[in-house]
mmCIF file of C-alpha atoms in Angstrom:
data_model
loop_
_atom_site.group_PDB
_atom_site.id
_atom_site.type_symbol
_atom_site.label_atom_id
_atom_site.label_comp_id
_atom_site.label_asym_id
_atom_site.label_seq_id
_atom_site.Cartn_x
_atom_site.Cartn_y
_atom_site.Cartn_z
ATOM 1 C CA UNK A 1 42.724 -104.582 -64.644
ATOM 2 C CA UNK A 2 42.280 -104.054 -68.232
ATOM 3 C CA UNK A 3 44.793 -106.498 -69.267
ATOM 4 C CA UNK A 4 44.662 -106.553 -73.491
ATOM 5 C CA UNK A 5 45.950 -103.037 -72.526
ATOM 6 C CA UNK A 6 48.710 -104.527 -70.506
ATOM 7 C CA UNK A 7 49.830 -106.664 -73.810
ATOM 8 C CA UNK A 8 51.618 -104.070 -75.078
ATOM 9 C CA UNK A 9 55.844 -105.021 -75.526
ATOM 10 C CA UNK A 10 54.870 -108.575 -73.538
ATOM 11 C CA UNK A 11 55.752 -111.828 -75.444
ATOM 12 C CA UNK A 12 52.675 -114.215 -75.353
ATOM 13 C CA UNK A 13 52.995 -117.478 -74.036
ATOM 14 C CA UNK A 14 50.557 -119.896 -74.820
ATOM 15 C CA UNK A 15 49.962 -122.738 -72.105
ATOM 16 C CA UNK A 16 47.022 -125.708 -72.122
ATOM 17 C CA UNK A 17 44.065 -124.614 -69.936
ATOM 18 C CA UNK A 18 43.086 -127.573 -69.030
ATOM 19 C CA UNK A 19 43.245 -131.707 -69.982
ATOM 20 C CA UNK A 20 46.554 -134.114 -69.727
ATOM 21 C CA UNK A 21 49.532 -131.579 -69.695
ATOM 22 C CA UNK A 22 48.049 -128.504 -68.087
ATOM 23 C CA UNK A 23 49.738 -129.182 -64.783
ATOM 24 C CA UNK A 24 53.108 -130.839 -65.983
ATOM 25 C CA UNK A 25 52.657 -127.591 -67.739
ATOM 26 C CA UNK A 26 52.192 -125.009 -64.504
ATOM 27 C CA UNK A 27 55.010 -126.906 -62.759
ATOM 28 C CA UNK A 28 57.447 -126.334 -65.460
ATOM 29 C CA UNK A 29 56.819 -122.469 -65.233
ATOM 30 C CA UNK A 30 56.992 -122.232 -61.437
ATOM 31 C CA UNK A 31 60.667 -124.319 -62.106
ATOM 32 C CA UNK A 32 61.527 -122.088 -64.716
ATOM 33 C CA UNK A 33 60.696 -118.824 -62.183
ATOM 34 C CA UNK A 34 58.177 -117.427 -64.454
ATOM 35 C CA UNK A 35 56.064 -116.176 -61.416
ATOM 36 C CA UNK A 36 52.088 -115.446 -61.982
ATOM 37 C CA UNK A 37 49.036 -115.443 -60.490
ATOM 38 C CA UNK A 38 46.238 -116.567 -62.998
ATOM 39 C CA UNK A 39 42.914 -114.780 -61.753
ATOM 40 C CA UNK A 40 39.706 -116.707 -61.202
ATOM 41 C CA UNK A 41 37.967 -117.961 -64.994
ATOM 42 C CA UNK A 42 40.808 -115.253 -67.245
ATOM 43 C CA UNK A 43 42.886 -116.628 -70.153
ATOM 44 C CA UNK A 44 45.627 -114.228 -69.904
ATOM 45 C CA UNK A 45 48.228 -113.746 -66.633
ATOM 46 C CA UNK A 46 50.659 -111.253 -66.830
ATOM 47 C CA UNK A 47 54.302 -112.962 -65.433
ATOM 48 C CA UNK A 48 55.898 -110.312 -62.553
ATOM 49 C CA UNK A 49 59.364 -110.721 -63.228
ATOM 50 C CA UNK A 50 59.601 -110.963 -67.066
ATOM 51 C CA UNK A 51 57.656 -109.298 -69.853
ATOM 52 C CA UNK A 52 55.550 -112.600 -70.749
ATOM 53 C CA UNK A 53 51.695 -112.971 -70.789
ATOM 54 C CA UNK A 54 50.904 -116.058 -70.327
ATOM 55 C CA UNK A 55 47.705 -117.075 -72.434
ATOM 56 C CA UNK A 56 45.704 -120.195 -70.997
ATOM 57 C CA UNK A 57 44.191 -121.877 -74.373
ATOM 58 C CA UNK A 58 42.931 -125.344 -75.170
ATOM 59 C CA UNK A 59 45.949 -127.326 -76.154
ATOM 60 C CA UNK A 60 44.579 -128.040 -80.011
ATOM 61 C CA UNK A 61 44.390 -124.314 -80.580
ATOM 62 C CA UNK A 62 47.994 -123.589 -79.650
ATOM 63 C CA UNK A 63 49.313 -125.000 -82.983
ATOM 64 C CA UNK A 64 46.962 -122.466 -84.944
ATOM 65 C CA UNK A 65 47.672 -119.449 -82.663
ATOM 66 C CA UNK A 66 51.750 -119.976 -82.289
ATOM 67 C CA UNK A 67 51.347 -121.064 -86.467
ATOM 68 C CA UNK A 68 49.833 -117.816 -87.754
ATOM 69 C CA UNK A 69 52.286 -115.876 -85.314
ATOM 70 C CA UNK A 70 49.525 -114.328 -82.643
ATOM 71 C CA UNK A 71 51.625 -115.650 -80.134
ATOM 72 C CA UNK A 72 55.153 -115.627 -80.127
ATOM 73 C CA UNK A 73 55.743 -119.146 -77.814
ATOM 74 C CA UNK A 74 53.711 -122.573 -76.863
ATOM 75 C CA UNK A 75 53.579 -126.160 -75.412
ATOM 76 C CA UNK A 76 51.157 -128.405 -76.648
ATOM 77 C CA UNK A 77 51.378 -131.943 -77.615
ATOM 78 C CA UNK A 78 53.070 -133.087 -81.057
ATOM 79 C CA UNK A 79 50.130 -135.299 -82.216
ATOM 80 C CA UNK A 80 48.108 -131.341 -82.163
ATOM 81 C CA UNK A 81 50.760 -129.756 -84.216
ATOM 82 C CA UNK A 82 50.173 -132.680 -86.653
ATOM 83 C CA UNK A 83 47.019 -132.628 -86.476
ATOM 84 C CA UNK A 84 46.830 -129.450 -87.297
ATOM 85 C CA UNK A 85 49.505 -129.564 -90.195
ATOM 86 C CA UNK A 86 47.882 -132.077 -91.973
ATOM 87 C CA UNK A 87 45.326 -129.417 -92.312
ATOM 88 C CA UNK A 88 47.356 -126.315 -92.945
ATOM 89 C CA UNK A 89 50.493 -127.216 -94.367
ATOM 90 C CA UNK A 90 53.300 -124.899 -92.829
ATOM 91 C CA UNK A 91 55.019 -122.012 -95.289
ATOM 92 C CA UNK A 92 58.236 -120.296 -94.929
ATOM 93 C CA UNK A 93 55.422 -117.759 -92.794
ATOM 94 C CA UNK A 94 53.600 -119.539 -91.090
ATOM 95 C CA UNK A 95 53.777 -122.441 -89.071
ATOM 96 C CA UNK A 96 55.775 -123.814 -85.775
ATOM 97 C CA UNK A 97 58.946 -124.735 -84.887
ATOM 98 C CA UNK A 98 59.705 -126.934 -82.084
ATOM 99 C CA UNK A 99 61.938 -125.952 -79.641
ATOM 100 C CA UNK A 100 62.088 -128.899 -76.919
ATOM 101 C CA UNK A 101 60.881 -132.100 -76.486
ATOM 102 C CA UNK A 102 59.378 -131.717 -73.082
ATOM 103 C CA UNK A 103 59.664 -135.074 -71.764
ATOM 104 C CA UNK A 104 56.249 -135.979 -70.149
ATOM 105 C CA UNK A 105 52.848 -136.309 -72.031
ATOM 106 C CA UNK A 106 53.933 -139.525 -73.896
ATOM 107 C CA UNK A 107 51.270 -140.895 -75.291
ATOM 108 C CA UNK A 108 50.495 -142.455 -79.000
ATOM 109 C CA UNK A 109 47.611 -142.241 -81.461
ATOM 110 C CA UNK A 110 46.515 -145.160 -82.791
ATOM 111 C CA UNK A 111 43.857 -146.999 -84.629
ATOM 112 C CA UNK A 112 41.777 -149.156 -82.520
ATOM 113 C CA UNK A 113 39.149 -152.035 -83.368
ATOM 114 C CA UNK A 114 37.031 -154.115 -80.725
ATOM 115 C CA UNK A 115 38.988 -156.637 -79.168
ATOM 116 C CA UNK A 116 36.885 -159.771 -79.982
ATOM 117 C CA UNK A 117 36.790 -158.751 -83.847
ATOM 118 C CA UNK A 118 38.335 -160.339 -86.648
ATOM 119 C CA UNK A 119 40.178 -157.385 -87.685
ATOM 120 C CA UNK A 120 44.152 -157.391 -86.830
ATOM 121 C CA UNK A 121 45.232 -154.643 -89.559
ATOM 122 C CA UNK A 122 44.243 -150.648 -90.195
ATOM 123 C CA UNK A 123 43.950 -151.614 -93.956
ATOM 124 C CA UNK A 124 40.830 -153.818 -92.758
ATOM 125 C CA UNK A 125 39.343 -150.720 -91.604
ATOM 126 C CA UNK A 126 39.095 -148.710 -95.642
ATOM 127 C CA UNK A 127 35.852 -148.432 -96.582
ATOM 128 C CA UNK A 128 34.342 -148.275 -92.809
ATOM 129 C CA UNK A 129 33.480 -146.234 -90.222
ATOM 130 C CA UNK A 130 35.972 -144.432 -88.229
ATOM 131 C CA UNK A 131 35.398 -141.681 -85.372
ATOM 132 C CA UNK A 132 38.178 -140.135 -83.583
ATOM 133 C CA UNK A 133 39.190 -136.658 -82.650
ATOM 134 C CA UNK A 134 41.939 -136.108 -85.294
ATOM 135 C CA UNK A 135 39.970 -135.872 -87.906
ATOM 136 C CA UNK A 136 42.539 -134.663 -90.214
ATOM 137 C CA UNK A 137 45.072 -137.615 -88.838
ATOM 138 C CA UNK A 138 42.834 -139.722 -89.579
ATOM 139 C CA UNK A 139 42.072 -138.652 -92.593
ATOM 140 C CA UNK A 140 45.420 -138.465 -94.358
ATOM 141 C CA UNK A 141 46.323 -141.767 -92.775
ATOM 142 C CA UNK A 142 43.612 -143.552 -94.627
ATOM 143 C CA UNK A 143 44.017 -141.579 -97.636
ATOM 144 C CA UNK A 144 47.055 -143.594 -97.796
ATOM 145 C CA UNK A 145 45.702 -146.751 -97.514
ATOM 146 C CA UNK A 146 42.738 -146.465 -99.586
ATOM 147 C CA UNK A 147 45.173 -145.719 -102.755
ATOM 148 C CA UNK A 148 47.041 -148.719 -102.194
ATOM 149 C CA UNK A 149 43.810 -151.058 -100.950
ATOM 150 C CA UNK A 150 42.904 -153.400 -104.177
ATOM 151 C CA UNK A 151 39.304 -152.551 -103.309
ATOM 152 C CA UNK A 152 37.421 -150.976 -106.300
ATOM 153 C CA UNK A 153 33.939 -150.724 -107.684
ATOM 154 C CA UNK A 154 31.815 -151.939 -110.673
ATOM 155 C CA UNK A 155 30.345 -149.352 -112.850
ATOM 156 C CA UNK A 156 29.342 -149.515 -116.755
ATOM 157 C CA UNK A 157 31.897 -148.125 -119.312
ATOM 158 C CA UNK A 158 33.566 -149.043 -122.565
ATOM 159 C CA UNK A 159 37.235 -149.904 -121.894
ATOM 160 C CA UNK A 160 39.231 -147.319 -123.853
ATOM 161 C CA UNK A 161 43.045 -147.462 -125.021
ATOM 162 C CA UNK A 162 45.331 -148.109 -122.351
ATOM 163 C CA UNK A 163 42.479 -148.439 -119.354
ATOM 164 C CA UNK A 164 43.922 -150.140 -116.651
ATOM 165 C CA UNK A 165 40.705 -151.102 -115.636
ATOM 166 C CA UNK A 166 39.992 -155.011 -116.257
ATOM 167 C CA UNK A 167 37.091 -156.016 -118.536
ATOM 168 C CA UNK A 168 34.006 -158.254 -117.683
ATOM 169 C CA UNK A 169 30.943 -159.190 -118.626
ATOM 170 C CA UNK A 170 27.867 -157.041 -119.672
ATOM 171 C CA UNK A 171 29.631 -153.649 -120.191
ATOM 172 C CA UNK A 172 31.033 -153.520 -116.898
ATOM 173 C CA UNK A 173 34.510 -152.989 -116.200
ATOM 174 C CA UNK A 174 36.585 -153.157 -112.878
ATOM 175 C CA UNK A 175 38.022 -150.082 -112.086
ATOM 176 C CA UNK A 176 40.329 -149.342 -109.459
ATOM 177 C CA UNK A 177 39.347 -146.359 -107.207
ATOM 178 C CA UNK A 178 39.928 -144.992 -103.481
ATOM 179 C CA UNK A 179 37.333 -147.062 -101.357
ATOM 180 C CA UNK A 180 36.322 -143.864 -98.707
ATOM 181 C CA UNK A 181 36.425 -144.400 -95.170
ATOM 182 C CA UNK A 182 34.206 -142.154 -93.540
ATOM 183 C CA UNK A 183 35.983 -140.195 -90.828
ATOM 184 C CA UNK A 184 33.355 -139.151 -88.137
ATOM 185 C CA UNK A 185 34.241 -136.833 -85.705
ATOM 186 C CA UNK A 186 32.762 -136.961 -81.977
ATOM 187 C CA UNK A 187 34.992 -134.360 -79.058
ATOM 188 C CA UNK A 188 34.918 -136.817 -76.405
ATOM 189 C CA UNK A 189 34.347 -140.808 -75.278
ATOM 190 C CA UNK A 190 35.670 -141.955 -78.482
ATOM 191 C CA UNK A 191 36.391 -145.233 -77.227
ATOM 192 C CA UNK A 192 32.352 -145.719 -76.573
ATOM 193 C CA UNK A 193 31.994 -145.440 -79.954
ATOM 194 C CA UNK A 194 32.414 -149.209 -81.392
ATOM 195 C CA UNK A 195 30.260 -150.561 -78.352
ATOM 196 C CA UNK A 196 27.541 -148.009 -79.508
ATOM 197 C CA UNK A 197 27.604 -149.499 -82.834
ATOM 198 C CA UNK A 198 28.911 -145.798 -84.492
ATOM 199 C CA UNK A 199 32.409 -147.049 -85.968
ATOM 200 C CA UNK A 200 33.732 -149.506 -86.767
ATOM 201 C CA UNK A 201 36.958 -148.709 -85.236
ATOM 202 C CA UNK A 202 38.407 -145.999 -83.602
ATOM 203 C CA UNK A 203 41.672 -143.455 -83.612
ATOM 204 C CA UNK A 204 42.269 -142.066 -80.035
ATOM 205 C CA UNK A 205 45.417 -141.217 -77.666
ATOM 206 C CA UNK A 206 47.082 -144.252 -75.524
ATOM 207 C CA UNK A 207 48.882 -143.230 -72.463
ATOM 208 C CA UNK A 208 48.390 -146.513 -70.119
ATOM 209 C CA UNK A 209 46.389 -147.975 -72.786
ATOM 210 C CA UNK A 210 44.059 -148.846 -69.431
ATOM 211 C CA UNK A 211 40.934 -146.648 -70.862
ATOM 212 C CA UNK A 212 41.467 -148.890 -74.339
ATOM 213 C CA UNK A 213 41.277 -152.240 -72.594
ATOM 214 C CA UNK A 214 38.128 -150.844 -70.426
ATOM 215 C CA UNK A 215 36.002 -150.583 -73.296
ATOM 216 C CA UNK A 216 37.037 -153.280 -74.947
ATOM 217 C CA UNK A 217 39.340 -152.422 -77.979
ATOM 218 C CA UNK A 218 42.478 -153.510 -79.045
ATOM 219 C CA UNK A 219 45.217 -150.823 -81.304
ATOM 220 C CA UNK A 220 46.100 -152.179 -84.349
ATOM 221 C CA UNK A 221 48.577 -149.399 -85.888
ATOM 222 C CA UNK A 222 50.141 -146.178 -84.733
ATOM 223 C CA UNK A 223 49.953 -143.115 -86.340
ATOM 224 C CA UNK A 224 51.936 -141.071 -84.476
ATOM 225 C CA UNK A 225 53.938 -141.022 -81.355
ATOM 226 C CA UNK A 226 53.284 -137.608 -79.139
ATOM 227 C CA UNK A 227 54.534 -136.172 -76.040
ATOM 228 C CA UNK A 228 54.577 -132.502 -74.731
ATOM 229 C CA UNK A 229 56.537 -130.061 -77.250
ATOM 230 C CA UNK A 230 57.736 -126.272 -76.699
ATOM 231 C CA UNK A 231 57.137 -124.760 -79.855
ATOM 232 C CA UNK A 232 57.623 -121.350 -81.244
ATOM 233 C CA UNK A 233 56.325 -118.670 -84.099
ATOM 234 C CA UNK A 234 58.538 -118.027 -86.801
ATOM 235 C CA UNK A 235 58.363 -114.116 -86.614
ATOM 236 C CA UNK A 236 58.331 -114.052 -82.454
ATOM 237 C CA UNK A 237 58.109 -110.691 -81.173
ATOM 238 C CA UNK A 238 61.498 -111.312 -78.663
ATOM 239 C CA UNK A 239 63.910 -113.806 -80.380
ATOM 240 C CA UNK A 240 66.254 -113.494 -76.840
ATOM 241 C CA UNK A 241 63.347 -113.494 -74.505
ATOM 242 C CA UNK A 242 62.441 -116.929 -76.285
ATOM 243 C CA UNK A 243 65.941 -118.139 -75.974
ATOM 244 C CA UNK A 244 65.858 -117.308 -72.127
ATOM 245 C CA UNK A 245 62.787 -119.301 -71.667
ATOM 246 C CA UNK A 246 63.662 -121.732 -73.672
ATOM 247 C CA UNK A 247 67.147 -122.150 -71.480
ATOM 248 C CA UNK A 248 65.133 -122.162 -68.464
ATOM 249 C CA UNK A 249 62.715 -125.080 -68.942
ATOM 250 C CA UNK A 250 65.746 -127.010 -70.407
ATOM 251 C CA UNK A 251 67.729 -126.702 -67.252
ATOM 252 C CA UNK A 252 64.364 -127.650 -65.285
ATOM 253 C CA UNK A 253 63.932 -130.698 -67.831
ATOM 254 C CA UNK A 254 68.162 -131.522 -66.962
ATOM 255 C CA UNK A 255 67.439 -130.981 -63.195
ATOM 256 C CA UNK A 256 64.203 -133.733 -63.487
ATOM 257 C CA UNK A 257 66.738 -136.082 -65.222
ATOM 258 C CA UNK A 258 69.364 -136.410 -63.284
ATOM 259 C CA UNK A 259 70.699 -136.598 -59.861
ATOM 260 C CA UNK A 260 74.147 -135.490 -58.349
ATOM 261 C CA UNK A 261 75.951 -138.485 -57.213
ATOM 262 C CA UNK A 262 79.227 -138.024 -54.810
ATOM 263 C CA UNK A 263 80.963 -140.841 -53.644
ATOM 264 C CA UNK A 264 84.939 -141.351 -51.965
ATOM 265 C CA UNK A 265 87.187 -143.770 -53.592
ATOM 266 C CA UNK A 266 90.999 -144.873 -53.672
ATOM 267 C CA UNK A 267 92.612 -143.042 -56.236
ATOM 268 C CA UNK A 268 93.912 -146.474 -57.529
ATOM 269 C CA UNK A 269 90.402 -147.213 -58.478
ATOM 270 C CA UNK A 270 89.362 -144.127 -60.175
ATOM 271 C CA UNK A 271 89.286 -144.878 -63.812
ATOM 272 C CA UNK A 272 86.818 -148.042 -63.112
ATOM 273 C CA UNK A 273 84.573 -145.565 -60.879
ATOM 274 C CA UNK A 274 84.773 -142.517 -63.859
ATOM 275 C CA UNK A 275 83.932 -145.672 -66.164
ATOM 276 C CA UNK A 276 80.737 -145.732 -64.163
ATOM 277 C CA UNK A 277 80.041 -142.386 -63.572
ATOM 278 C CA UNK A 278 81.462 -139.709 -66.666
ATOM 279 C CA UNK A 279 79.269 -137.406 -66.356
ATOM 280 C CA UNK A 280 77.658 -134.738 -68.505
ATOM 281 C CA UNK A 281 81.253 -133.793 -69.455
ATOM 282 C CA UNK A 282 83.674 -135.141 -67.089
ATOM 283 C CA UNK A 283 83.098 -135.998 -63.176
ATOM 284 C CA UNK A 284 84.265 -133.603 -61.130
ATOM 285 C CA UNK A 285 87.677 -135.106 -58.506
ATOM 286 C CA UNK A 286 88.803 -133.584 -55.732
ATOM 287 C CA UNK A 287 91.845 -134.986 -53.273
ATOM 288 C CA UNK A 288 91.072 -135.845 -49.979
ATOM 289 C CA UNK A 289 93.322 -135.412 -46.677
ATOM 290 C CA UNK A 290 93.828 -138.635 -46.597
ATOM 291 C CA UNK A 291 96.471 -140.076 -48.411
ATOM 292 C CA UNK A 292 95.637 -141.818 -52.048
ATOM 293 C CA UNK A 293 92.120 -141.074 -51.829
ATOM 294 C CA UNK A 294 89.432 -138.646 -53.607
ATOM 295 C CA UNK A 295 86.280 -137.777 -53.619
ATOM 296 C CA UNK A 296 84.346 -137.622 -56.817
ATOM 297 C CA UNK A 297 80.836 -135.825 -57.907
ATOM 298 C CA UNK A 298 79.112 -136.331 -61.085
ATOM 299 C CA UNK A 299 75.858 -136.358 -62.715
ATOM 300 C CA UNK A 300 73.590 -139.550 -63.144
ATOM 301 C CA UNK A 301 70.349 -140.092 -64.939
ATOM 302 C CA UNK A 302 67.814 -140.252 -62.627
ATOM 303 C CA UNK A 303 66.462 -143.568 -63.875
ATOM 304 C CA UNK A 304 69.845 -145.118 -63.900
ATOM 305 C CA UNK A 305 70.616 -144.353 -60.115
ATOM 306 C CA UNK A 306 70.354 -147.563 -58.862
ATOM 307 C CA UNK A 307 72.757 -149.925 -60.567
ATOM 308 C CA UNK A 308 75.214 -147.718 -60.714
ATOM 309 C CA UNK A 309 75.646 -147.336 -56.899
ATOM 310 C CA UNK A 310 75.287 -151.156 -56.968
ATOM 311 C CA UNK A 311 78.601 -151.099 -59.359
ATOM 312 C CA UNK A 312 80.261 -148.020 -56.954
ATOM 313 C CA UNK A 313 80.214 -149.948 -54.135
ATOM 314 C CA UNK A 314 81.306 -153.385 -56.359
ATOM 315 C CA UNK A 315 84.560 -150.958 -57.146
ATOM 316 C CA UNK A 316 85.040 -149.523 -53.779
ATOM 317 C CA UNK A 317 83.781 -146.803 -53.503
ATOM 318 C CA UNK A 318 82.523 -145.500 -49.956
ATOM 319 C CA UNK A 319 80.331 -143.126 -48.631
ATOM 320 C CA UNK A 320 77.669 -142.759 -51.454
ATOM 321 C CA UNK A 321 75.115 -139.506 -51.774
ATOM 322 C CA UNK A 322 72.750 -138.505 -53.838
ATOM 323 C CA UNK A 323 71.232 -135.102 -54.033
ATOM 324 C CA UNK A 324 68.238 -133.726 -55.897
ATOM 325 C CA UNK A 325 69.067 -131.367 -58.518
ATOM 326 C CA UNK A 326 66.347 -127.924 -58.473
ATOM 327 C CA UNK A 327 67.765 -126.630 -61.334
ATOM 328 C CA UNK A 328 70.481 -126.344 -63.715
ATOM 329 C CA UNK A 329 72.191 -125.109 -67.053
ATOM 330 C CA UNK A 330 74.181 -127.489 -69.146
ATOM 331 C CA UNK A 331 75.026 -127.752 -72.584
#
C-alpha cells in the first residue's frame, strides 16, 4: 500500500516508537478503540475506524513535528517539550499545547554528581563538565547559575568610571563574568560518564532512581519534573476529531483511576457511608426490598480502595464489591 497517498483528509497522530512510554502508549490507543495494525519496520498505520494515521516517531521529535504543525496530535514526555522549547521558543504559530497529563511516565531530570564526591549543590558544578542528553536543559539551567555564581576571572584593564569590577594590583582588575560550564552531549549511558572520567556530573531522567545508585551517583537538584503529556498543534487539521480523542483517552485515564464500589447499608447510616464514599458527583442510592435499607454505588480512586472498605464496614455497611471500570466519560 502506498500509504503517504492514503494521508490525504487523515489527522496525524504522532506516538513514541520505541523507549519508556511506547507501550503505556499502544495500550492507551487499544483503550481508547483506535484500532490498527502497524506493519512490520513502517512509521505510519492507518486507524480502521477513524480517519487518524498514526505516525510512530522517536519521542524527542514529537515536540518539533506537533510544534511546526506537520502533525495535528502527540504524546511524548514533558521534559521533551521543554527540552525542545528552550531551544525554539513557542509563537502564537508555532508550538504545542498540552492537552492531558497522561498519568504514567513520571520520571524527573536532574543533576547528578558521584556519590562519594564533595559536591552537594548544582552551583558546585559552573565552570565543569557536564554531559547529559538535554543539552538545551542543561544549558539554560546553568546559564542561570553561572550569572549569579561570584566566580569571575583576572584579566588586565584600566578601571573606567563606574566599573563594577574591583581593582588590584599590577593593572589587573576583577571582573565579574559567566564562568561556562561546558555542556557535552553523549545519546546514551550518561550515567557512565563520571566513572569514565568525561564529566564531572551528569543531567539524566530518574524513574526508580535504581540505574543512578548503580553507577554510583547521587542527584543534587531537579530541573524538571516529567511524565507522559498529550499534546496538540495549534492549527490541527480536525479541531473535533482532536476533541474526540482527546475524550477518549481521558475516560481510559478515569477508568485506570478508579474503581466502582457498591456496598448495602441501613438507611440510618447513610450520610456517614456518603461521607466515605461521594463520588465523582454524588453516589448513586437505590432502596432495597427490605425495609430501611439501600444499596449504594459510587466511584473510588483506585489507590484509595482499601481504607475505605476498612471504614464501610466500621459504619455498617454489608456486602462490599468492587468492579473494574473498562472505560468511562466523566466530567
Amino acid at each position: 500500500m502506498d500509504l503517504v497517498n492514503h494521508l490525504e483528509n487523515r489527522l496525524l497522530f504522532a506516538v513514541p516508537k520505541k523507549g519508556r512510554l511506547q507501550q503505556a502508549c499502544l495500550d492507551l490507543l487499544h483503550g481508547s478503540d483506535i484500532q490498527f495494525h502497524r506493519h512490520s519496520r513502517l512509521d505510519i498505520a492507518l486507524v480502521k475506524n477513524l480517519p487518524i494515521a498514526l505516525v510512530f516517531l522517536p519521542a524527542a521529535d514529537i515536540p518539533t513535528f506537533v510544534g511546526e504543525g506537520r502533525v495535528d496530535l502527540g504524546i511524548t514526555g514533558r521534559d521533551q517539550v521543554a527540552e525542545h522549547e528552550a531551544a525554539v521558543p513557542p509563537s502564537d504559530s508555532t508550538g504545542v499545547e498540552q492537552i492531558l497529563d497522561l498519568g504514567f511516565g513520571n520520571c524527573k531530570l536532574q543533576v547528578q554528581v558521584p556519590e562519594g564526591g564533595v559536591m552537594t549543590s548544582a552551583e558546585e558544578l559552573v565552570g565543569k563538565n557536564v554531559v547529559t542528553s538535554f543539552v538545551n536543559l542543561t544549558a539554560a539551567y546553568f546559564a542561570r547559575l553561572e550569572a549569579n555564581s561570584p566566580r569571575g576571572h583576572l584579566q588586565n584593564s584600566n578601571v573606567s568610571a563606574g566599573d563594577a569590577s574591583r581593582p588590584l594590583q599590577n593593572g589587573q582588575i576583577y571582573r565579574k563574568t559567566p564562568t561556562r560550564t561546558k555542556i557535552t552531549y553523549v545519546g546514551g549511558s550518561v550515567e557512565a560518564a563520571c566513572a569514565l572520567g568525561v564529566a564531572d556530573g551528569i543531567v539524566d531522567l530518574v524513574e526508580s532512581g535504581e540505574t543512578m545508585k548503580a553507577a554510583g551517583l547521587k542527584a543534587i537538584a531537579t530541573v524538571v519534573d516529567s511524565s507522559a503529556i498529550l499534546v496538540k498543534s495549534k492549527h490541527p487539521s480536525d479541531p473535533k476529531l482532536v476533541q474526540l480523542i482527546a475524550s477518549r483517552i481521558q475516560g481510559v485515564i478515569t477508568a485506570q483511576q478508579y474503581v466502582l464500589c457498591q456496598y448495602n447499608i441501613r438507611r440510618s447510616a447513610l450520610g456517614t457511608a456518603r461521607d466515605i464514599t461521594p463520588g465523582r458527583r454524588a453516589p448513586t442510592v437505590t432502596p432495597l426490598e427490605e425495609e430501611g435499607w439501600v444499596a449504594v454505588s459510587s466511584m473510588v480512586e483506585k489507590k484509595k480502595i482499601a481504607p475505605v472498605m476498612d471504614q464501610l464496614t466500621t459504619v455498617g455497611a454489608q456486602d462490599i464489591l468492587v468492579l473494574a471500570i473498562s472505560n468511562s466519560r466523566t466530567q
